[in-house]
PDB file of C-alpha atoms in Angstrom:
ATOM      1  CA  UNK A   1      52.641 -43.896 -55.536  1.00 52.00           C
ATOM      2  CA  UNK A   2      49.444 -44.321 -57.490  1.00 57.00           C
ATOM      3  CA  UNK A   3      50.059 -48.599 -57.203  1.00 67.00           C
ATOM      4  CA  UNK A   4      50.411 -48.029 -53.711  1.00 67.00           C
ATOM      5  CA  UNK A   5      46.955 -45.672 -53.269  1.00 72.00           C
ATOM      6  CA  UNK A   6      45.399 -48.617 -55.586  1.00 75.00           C
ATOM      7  CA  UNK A   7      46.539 -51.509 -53.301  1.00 72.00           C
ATOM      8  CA  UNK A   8      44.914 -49.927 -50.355  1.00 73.00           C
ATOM      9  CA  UNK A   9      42.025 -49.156 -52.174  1.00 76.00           C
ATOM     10  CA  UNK A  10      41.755 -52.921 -53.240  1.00 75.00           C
ATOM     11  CA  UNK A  11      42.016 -54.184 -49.460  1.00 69.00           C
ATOM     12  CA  UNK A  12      39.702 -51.742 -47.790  1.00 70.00           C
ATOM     13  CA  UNK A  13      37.084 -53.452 -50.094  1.00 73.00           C
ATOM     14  CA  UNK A  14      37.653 -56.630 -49.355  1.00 70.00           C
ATOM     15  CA  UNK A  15      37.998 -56.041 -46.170  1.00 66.00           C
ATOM     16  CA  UNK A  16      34.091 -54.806 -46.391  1.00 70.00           C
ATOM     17  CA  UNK A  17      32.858 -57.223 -48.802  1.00 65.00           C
ATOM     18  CA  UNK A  18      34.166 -60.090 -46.636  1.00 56.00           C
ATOM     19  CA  UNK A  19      31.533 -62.213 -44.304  1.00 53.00           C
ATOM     20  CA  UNK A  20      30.442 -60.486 -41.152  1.00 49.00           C
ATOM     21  CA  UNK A  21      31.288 -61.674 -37.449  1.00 46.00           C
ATOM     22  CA  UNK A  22      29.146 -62.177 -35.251  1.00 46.00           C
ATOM     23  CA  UNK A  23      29.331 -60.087 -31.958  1.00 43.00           C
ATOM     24  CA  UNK A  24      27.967 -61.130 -28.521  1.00 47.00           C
ATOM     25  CA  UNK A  25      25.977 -59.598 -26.434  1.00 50.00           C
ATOM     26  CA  UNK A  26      25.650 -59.583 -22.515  1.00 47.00           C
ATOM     27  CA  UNK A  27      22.089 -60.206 -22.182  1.00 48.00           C
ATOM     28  CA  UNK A  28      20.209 -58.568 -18.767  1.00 52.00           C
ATOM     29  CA  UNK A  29      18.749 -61.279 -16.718  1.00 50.00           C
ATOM     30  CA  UNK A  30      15.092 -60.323 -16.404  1.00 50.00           C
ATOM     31  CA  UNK A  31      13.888 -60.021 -12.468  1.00 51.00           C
ATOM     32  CA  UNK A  32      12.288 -62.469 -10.295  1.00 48.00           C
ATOM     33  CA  UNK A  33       8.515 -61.836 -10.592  1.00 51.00           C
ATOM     34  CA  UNK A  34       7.845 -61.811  -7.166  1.00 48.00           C
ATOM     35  CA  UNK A  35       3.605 -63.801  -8.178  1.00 50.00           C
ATOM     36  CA  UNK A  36       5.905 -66.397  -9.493  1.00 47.00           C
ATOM     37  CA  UNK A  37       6.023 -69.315  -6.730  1.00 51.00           C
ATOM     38  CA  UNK A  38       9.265 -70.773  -6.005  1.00 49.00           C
ATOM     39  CA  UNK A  39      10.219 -74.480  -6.515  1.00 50.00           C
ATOM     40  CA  UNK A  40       8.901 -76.965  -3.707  1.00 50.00           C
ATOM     41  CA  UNK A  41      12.200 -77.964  -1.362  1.00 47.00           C
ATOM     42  CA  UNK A  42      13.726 -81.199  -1.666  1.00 49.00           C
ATOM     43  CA  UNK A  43      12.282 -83.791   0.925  1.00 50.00           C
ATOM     44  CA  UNK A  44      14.482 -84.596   3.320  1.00 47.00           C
ATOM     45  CA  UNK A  45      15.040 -88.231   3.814  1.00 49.00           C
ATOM     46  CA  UNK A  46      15.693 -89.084   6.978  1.00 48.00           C
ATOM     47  CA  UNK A  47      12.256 -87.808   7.851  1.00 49.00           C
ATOM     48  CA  UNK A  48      13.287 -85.268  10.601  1.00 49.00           C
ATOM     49  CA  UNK A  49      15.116 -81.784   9.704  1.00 54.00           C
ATOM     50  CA  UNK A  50      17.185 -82.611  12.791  1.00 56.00           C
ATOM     51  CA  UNK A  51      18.681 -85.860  11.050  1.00 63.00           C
ATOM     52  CA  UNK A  52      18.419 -84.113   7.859  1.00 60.00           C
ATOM     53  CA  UNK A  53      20.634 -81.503   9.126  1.00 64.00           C
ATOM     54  CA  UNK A  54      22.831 -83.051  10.514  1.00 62.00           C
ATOM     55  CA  UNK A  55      23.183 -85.687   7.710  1.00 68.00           C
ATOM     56  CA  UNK A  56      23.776 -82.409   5.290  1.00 65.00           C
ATOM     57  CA  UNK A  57      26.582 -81.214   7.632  1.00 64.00           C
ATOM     58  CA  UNK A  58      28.204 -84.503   7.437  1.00 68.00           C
ATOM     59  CA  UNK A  59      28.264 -84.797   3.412  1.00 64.00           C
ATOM     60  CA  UNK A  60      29.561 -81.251   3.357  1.00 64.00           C
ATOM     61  CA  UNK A  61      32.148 -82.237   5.952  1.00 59.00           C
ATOM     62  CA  UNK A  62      33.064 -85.517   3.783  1.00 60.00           C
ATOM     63  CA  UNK A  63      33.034 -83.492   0.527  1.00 58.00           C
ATOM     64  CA  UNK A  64      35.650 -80.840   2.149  1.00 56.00           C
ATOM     65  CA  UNK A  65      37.592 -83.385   3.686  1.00 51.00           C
ATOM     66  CA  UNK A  66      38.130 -85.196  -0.077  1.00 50.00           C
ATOM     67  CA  UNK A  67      38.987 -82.251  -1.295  1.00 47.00           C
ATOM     68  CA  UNK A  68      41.901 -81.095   0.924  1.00 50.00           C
ATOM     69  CA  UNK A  69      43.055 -85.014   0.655  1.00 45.00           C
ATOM     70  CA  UNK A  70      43.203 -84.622  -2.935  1.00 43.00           C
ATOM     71  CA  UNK A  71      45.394 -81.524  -3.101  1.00 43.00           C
ATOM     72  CA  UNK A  72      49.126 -82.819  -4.242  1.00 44.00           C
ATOM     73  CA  UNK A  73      51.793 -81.712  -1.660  1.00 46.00           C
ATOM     74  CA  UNK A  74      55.038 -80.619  -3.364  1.00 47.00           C
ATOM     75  CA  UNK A  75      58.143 -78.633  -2.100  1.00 50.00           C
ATOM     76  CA  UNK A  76      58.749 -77.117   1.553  1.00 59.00           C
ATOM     77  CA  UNK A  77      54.781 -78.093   2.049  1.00 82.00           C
ATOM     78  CA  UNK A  78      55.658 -81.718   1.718  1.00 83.00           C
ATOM     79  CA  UNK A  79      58.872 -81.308   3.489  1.00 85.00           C
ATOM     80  CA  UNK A  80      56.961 -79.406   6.500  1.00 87.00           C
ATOM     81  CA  UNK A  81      54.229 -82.171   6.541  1.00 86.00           C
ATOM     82  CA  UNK A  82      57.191 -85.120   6.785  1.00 86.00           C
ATOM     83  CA  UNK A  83      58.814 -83.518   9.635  1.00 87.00           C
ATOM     84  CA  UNK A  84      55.934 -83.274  11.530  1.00 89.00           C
ATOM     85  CA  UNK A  85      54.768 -86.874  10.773  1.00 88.00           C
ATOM     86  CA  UNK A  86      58.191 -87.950  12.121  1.00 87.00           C
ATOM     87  CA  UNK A  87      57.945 -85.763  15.725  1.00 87.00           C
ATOM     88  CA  UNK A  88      54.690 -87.119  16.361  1.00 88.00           C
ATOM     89  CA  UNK A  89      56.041 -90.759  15.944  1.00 87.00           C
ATOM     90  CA  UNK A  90      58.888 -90.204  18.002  1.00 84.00           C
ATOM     91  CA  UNK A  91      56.513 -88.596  20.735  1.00 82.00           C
ATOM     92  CA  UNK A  92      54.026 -91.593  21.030  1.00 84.00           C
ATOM     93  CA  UNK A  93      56.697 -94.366  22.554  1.00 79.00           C
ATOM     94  CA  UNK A  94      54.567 -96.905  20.671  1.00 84.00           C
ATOM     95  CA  UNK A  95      53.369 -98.164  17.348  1.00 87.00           C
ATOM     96  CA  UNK A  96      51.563 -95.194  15.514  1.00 87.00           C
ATOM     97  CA  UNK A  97      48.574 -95.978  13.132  1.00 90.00           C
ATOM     98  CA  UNK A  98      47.861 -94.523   9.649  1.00 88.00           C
ATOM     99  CA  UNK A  99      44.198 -93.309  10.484  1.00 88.00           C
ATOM    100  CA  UNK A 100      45.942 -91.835  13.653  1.00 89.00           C
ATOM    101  CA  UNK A 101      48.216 -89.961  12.058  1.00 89.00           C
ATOM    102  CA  UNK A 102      46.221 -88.520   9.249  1.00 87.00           C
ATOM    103  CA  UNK A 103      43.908 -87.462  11.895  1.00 88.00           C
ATOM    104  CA  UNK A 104      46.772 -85.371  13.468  1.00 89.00           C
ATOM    105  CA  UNK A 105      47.994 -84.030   9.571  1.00 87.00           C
ATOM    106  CA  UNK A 106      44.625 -83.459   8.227  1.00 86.00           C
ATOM    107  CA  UNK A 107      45.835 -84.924   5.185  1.00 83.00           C
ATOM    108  CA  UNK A 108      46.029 -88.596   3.187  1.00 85.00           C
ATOM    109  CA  UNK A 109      49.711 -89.806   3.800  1.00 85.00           C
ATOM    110  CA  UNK A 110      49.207 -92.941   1.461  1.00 84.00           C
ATOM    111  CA  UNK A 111      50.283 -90.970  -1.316  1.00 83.00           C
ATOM    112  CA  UNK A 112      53.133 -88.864  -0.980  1.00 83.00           C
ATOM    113  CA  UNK A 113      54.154 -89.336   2.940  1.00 86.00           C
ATOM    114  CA  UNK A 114      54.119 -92.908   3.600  1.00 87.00           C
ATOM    115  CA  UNK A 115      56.582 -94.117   0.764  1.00 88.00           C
ATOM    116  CA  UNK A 116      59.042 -91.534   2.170  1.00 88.00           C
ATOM    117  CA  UNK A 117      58.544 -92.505   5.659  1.00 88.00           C
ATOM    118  CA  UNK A 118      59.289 -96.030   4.627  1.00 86.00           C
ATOM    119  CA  UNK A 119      63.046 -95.145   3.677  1.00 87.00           C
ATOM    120  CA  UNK A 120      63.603 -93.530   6.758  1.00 86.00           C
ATOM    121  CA  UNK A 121      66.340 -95.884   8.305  1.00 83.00           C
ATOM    122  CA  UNK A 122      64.429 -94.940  12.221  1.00 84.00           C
ATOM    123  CA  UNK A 123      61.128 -95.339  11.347  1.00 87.00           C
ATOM    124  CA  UNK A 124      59.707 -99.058  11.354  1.00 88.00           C
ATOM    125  CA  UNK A 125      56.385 -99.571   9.070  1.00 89.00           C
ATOM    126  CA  UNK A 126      54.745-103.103   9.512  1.00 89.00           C
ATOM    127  CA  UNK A 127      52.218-103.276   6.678  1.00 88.00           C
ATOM    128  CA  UNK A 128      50.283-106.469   8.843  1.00 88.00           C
ATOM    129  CA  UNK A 129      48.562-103.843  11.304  1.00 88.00           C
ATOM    130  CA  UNK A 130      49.251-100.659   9.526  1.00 87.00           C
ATOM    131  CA  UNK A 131      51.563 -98.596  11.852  1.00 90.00           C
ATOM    132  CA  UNK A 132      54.848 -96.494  12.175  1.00 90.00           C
ATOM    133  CA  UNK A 133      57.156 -96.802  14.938  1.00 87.00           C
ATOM    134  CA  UNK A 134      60.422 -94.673  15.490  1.00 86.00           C
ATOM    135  CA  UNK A 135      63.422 -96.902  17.038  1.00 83.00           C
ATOM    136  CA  UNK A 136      65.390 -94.987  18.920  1.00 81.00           C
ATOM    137  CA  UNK A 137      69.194 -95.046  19.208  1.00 82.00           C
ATOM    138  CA  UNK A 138      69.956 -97.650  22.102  1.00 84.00           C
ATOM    139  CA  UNK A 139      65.803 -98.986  22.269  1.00 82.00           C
ATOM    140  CA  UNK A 140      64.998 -98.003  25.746  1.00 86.00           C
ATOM    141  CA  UNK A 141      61.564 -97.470  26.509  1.00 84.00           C
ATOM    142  CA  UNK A 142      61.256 -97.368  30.566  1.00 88.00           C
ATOM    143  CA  UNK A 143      63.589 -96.792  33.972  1.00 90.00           C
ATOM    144  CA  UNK A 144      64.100-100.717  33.994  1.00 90.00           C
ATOM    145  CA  UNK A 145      65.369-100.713  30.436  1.00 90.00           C
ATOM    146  CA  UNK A 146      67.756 -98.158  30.947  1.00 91.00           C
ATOM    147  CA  UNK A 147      69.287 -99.220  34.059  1.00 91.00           C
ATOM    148  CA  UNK A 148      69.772-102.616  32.529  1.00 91.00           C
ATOM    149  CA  UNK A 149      71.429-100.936  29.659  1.00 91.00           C
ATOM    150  CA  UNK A 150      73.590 -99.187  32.269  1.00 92.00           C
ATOM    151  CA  UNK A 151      74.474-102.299  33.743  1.00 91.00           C
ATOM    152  CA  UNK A 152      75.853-104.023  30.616  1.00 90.00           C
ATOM    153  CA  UNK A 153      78.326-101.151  29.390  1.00 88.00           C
ATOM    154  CA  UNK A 154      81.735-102.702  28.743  1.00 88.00           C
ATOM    155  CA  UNK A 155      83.286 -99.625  30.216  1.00 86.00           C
ATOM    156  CA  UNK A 156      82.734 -96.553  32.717  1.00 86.00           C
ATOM    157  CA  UNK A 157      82.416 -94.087  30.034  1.00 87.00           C
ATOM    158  CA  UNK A 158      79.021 -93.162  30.662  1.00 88.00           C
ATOM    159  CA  UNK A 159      75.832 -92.616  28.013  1.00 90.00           C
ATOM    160  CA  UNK A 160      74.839 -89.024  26.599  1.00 92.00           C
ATOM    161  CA  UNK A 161      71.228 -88.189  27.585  1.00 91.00           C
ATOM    162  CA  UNK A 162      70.800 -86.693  24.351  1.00 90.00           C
ATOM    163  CA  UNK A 163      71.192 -90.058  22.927  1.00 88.00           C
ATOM    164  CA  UNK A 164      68.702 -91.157  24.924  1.00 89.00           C
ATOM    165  CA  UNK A 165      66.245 -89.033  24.170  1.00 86.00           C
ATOM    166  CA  UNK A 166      65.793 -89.528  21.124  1.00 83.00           C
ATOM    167  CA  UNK A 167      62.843 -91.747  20.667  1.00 80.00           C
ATOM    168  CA  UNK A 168      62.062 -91.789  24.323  1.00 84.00           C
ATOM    169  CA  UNK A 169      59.951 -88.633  25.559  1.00 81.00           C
ATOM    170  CA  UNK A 170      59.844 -89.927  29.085  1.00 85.00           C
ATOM    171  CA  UNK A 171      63.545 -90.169  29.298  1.00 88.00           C
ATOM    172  CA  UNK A 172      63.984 -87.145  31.915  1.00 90.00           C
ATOM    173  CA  UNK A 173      61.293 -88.290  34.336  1.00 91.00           C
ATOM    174  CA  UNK A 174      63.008 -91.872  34.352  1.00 91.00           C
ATOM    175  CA  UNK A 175      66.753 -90.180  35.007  1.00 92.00           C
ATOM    176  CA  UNK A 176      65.072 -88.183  38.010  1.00 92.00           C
ATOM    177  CA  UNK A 177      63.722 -91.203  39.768  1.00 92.00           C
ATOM    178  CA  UNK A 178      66.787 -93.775  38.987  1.00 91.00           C
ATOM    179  CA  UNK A 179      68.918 -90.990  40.632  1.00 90.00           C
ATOM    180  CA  UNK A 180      66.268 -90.420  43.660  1.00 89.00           C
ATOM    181  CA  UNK A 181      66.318 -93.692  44.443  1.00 89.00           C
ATOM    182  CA  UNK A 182      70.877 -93.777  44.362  1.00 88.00           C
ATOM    183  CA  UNK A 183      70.966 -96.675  41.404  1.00 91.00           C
ATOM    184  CA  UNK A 184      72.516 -94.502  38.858  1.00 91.00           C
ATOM    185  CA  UNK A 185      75.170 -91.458  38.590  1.00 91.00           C
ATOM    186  CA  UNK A 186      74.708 -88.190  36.891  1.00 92.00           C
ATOM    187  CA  UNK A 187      76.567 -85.453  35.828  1.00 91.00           C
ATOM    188  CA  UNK A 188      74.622 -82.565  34.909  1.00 91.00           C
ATOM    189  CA  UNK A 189      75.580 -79.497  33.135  1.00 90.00           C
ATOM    190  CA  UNK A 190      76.665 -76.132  34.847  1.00 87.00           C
ATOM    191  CA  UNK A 191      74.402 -73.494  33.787  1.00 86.00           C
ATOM    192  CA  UNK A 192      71.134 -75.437  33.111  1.00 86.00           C
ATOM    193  CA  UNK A 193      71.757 -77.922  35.626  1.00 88.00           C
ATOM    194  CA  UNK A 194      70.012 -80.511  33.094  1.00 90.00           C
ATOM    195  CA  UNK A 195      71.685 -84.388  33.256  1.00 92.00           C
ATOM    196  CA  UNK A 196      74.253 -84.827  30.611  1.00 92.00           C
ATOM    197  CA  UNK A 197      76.012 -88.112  31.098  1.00 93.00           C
ATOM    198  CA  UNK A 198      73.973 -91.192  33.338  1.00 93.00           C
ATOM    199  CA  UNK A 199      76.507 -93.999  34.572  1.00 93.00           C
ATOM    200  CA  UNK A 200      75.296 -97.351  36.568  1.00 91.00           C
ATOM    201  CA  UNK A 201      75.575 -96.738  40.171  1.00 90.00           C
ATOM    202  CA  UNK A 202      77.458-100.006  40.929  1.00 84.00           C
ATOM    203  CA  UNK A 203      78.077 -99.138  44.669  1.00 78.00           C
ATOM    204  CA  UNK A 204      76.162 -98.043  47.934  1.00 74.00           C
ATOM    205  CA  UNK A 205      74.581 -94.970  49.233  1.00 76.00           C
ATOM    206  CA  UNK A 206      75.648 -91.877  47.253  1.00 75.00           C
ATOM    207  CA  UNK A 207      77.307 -89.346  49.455  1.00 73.00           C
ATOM    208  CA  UNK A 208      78.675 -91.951  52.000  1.00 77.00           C
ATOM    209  CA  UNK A 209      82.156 -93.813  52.533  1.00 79.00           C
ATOM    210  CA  UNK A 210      83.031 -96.823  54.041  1.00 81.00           C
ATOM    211  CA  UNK A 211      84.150 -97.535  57.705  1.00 86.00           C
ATOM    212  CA  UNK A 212      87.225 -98.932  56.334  1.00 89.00           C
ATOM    213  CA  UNK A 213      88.164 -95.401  54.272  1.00 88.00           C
ATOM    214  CA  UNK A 214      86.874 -93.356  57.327  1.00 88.00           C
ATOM    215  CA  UNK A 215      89.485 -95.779  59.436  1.00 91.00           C
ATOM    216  CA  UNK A 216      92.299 -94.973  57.019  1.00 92.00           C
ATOM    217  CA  UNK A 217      92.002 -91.400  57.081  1.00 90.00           C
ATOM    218  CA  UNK A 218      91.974 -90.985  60.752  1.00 91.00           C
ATOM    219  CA  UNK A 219      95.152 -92.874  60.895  1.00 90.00           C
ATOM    220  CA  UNK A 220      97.361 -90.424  58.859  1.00 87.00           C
ATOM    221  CA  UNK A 221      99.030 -88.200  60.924  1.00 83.00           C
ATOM    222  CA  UNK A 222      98.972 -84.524  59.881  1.00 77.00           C
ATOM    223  CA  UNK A 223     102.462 -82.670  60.889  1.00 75.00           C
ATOM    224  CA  UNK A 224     101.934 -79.783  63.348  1.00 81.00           C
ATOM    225  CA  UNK A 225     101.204 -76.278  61.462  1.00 76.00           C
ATOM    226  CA  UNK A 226     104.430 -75.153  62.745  1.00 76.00           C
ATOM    227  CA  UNK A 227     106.588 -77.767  61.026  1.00 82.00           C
ATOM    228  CA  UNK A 228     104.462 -77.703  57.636  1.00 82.00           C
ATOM    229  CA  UNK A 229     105.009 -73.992  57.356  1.00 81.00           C
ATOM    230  CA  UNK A 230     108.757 -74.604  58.033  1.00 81.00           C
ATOM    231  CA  UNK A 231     109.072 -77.149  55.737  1.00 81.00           C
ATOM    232  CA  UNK A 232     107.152 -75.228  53.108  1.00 82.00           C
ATOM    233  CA  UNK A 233     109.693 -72.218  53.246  1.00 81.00           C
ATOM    234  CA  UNK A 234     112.847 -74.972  53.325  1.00 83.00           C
ATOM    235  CA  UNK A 235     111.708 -76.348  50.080  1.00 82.00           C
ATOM    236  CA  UNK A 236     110.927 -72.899  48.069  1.00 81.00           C
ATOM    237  CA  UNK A 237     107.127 -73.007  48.429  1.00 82.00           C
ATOM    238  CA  UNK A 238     104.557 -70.468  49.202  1.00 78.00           C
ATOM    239  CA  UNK A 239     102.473 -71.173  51.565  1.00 76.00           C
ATOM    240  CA  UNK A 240      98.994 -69.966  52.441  1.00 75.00           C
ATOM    241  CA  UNK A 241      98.386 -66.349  54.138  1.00 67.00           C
ATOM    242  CA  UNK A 242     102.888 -66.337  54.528  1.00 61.00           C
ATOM    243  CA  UNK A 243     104.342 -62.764  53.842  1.00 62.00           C
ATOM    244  CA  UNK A 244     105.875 -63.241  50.124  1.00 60.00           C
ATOM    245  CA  UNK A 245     108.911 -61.368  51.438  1.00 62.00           C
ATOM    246  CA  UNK A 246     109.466 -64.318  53.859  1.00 58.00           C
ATOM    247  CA  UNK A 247     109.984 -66.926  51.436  1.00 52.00           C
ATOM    248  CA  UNK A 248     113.737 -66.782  49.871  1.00 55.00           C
ATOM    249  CA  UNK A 249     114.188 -68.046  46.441  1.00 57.00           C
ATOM    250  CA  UNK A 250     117.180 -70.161  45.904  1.00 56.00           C
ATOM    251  CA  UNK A 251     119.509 -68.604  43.266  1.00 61.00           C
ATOM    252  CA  UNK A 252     119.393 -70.440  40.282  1.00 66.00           C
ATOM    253  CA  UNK A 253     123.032 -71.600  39.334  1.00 70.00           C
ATOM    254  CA  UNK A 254     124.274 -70.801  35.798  1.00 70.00           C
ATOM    255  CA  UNK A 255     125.861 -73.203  33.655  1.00 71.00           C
ATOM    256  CA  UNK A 256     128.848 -71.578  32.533  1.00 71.00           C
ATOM    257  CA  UNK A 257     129.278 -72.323  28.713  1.00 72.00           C
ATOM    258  CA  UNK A 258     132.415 -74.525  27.881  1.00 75.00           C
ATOM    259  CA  UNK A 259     134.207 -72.990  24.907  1.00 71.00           C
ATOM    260  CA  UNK A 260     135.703 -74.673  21.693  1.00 72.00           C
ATOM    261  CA  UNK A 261     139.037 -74.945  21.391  1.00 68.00           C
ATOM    262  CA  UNK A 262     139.907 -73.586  17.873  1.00 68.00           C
ATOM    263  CA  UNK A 263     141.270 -75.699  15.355  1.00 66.00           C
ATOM    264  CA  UNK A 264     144.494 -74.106  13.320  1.00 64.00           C
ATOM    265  CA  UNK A 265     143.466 -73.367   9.270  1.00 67.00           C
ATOM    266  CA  UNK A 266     145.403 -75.562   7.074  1.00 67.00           C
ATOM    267  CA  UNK A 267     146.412 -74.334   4.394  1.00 71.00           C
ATOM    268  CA  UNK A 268     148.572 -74.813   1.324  1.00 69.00           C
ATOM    269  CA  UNK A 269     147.297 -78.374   0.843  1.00 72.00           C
ATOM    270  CA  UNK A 270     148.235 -78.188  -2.782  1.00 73.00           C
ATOM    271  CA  UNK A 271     151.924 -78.036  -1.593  1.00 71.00           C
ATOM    272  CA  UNK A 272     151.724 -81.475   0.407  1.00 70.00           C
ATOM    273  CA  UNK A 273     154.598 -83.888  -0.482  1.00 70.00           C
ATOM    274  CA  UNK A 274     156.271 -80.632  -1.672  1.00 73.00           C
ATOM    275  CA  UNK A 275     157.335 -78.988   2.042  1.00 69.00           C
ATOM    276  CA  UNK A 276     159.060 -80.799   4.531  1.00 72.00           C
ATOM    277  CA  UNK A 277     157.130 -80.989   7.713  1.00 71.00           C
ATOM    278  CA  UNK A 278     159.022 -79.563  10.496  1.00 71.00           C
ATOM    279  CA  UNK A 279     156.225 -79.612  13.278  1.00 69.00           C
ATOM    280  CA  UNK A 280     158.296 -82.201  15.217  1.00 71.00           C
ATOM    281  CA  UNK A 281     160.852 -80.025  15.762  1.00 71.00           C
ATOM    282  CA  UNK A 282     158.363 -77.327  17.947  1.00 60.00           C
TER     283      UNK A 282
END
């Protein structure tokens, strides 16, 4: 206990006969003396405060705008900033330029949004003028190209208007006037009524038939009501507004089941060559 009590001792005084440290002090700034006179402003050096002003407002403008560029995008932000990049190419219908889109970011794409643009398989980058353009699916830019395309299908399938408009922002306004003017077909959905599939109209007027159809149908006879309904009851059918208890169902006939004649059981094959066979004799 008393080498213990002695250690201690030992390093409490070394612990006080070691070198002081130094300890810093927050120091009080002393108050503006108000006889003092203040520092002469910068000249300006356009010469008017107008100019100067507005020449301030600019640097500041410039110095914000470096800033923001030089903030790295990473993660969703990048992802966020790539999507819309890629809507507002597809929206223009044309070649997009760089200082045109940055303009619409608010942002340097150089960095980290053109090189991923580039491997986009739709977008097109031509590095002679410096722009981005989105090919579309089928490259159909106006009511002429798309009725030519139209035209040219191998078969009467018909083309999805989603397909076309992708790429092409005026598609719908080019669909409504093709089919104002009768040169193409379209089917349009139920509920929304919106086109769905567009087809080539390869014929005449919509809504009208031929002299020589209208000439054909006026030459079938139609049978008198009296004889259809007759002939509708003779052959088991229903037909419209008739009593249900009028019309007789022929019985169905039953195919009666032939049976199987039964075969006799043989038995006692072991004893074969044994027996004598006396089935002649029946």
């Amino acid at each position: 206990m008393s080498d213990l009590l002695s250690q201690l001792l030992a390093f409490k005084s070394r612990i006080r006969s070691g070198p002081s440290v130094a300890v810093r002090r927050a120091v009080t700034p002393k108050p503006l003396n108000q006889d003092t006179p203040l520092a002469p402003p910068t000249p300006l050096t356009n010469g008017s405060s107008g100019n100067g002003r507005k020449r301030l407002a600019e640097d500041s403008f410039q110095s914000m705008k470096k800033h923001r560029l030089n903030i790295s995008m990473s993660g969703s932000h990048l992802s966020t900033r790539l999507h819309l990049a890629v809507e507002y190419i597809k929206q223009q219908d044309k070649p997009v330029a760089i200082d045109k889109l940055e303009s619409y970011l608010g942002t340097d794409v150089t960095e980290a949004l053109l090189p991923l643009l580039k491997e986009i398989d739709r977008i097109k980058y031509d590095p002679a003028t410096g722009t981005l353009e989105y090919m579309s699916l089928h490259n159909i830019r106006t009511a002429d190209d798309l009725l030519d395309f139209l035209r040219l299908q191998p078969t009467f399938k018909g083309t999805l208007v989603k397909e076309l408009r992708d790429g092409w922002s005026g598609c719908m306004e080019a669909i409504q006037t093709l089919e104002e003017s009768n040169r193409i077909l379209v089917l349009r959905n139920k509920k929304e009524n919106s086109p769905r599939l567009v087809w080539a109209n390869l014929g005449g007027e919509i809504g009208t038939l031929d002299d020589e159809f209208v000439d054909m149908w006026n030459k079938i006879k139609i049978p008198e009501p009296d004889n259809l309904y007759q002939a509708l009851v003779d052959q088991s059918l229903k037909p419209t507004g008739a009593d249900p208890n009028i019309v007789t169902k022929k019985p169905k006939r039953e195919e009666k089941k032939q049976k199987k004649a039964r075969r006799g059981k043989i038995t006692n094959t072991h004893m074969k060559g044994i027996l004598k066979d006396y089935s002649q004799l029946v």
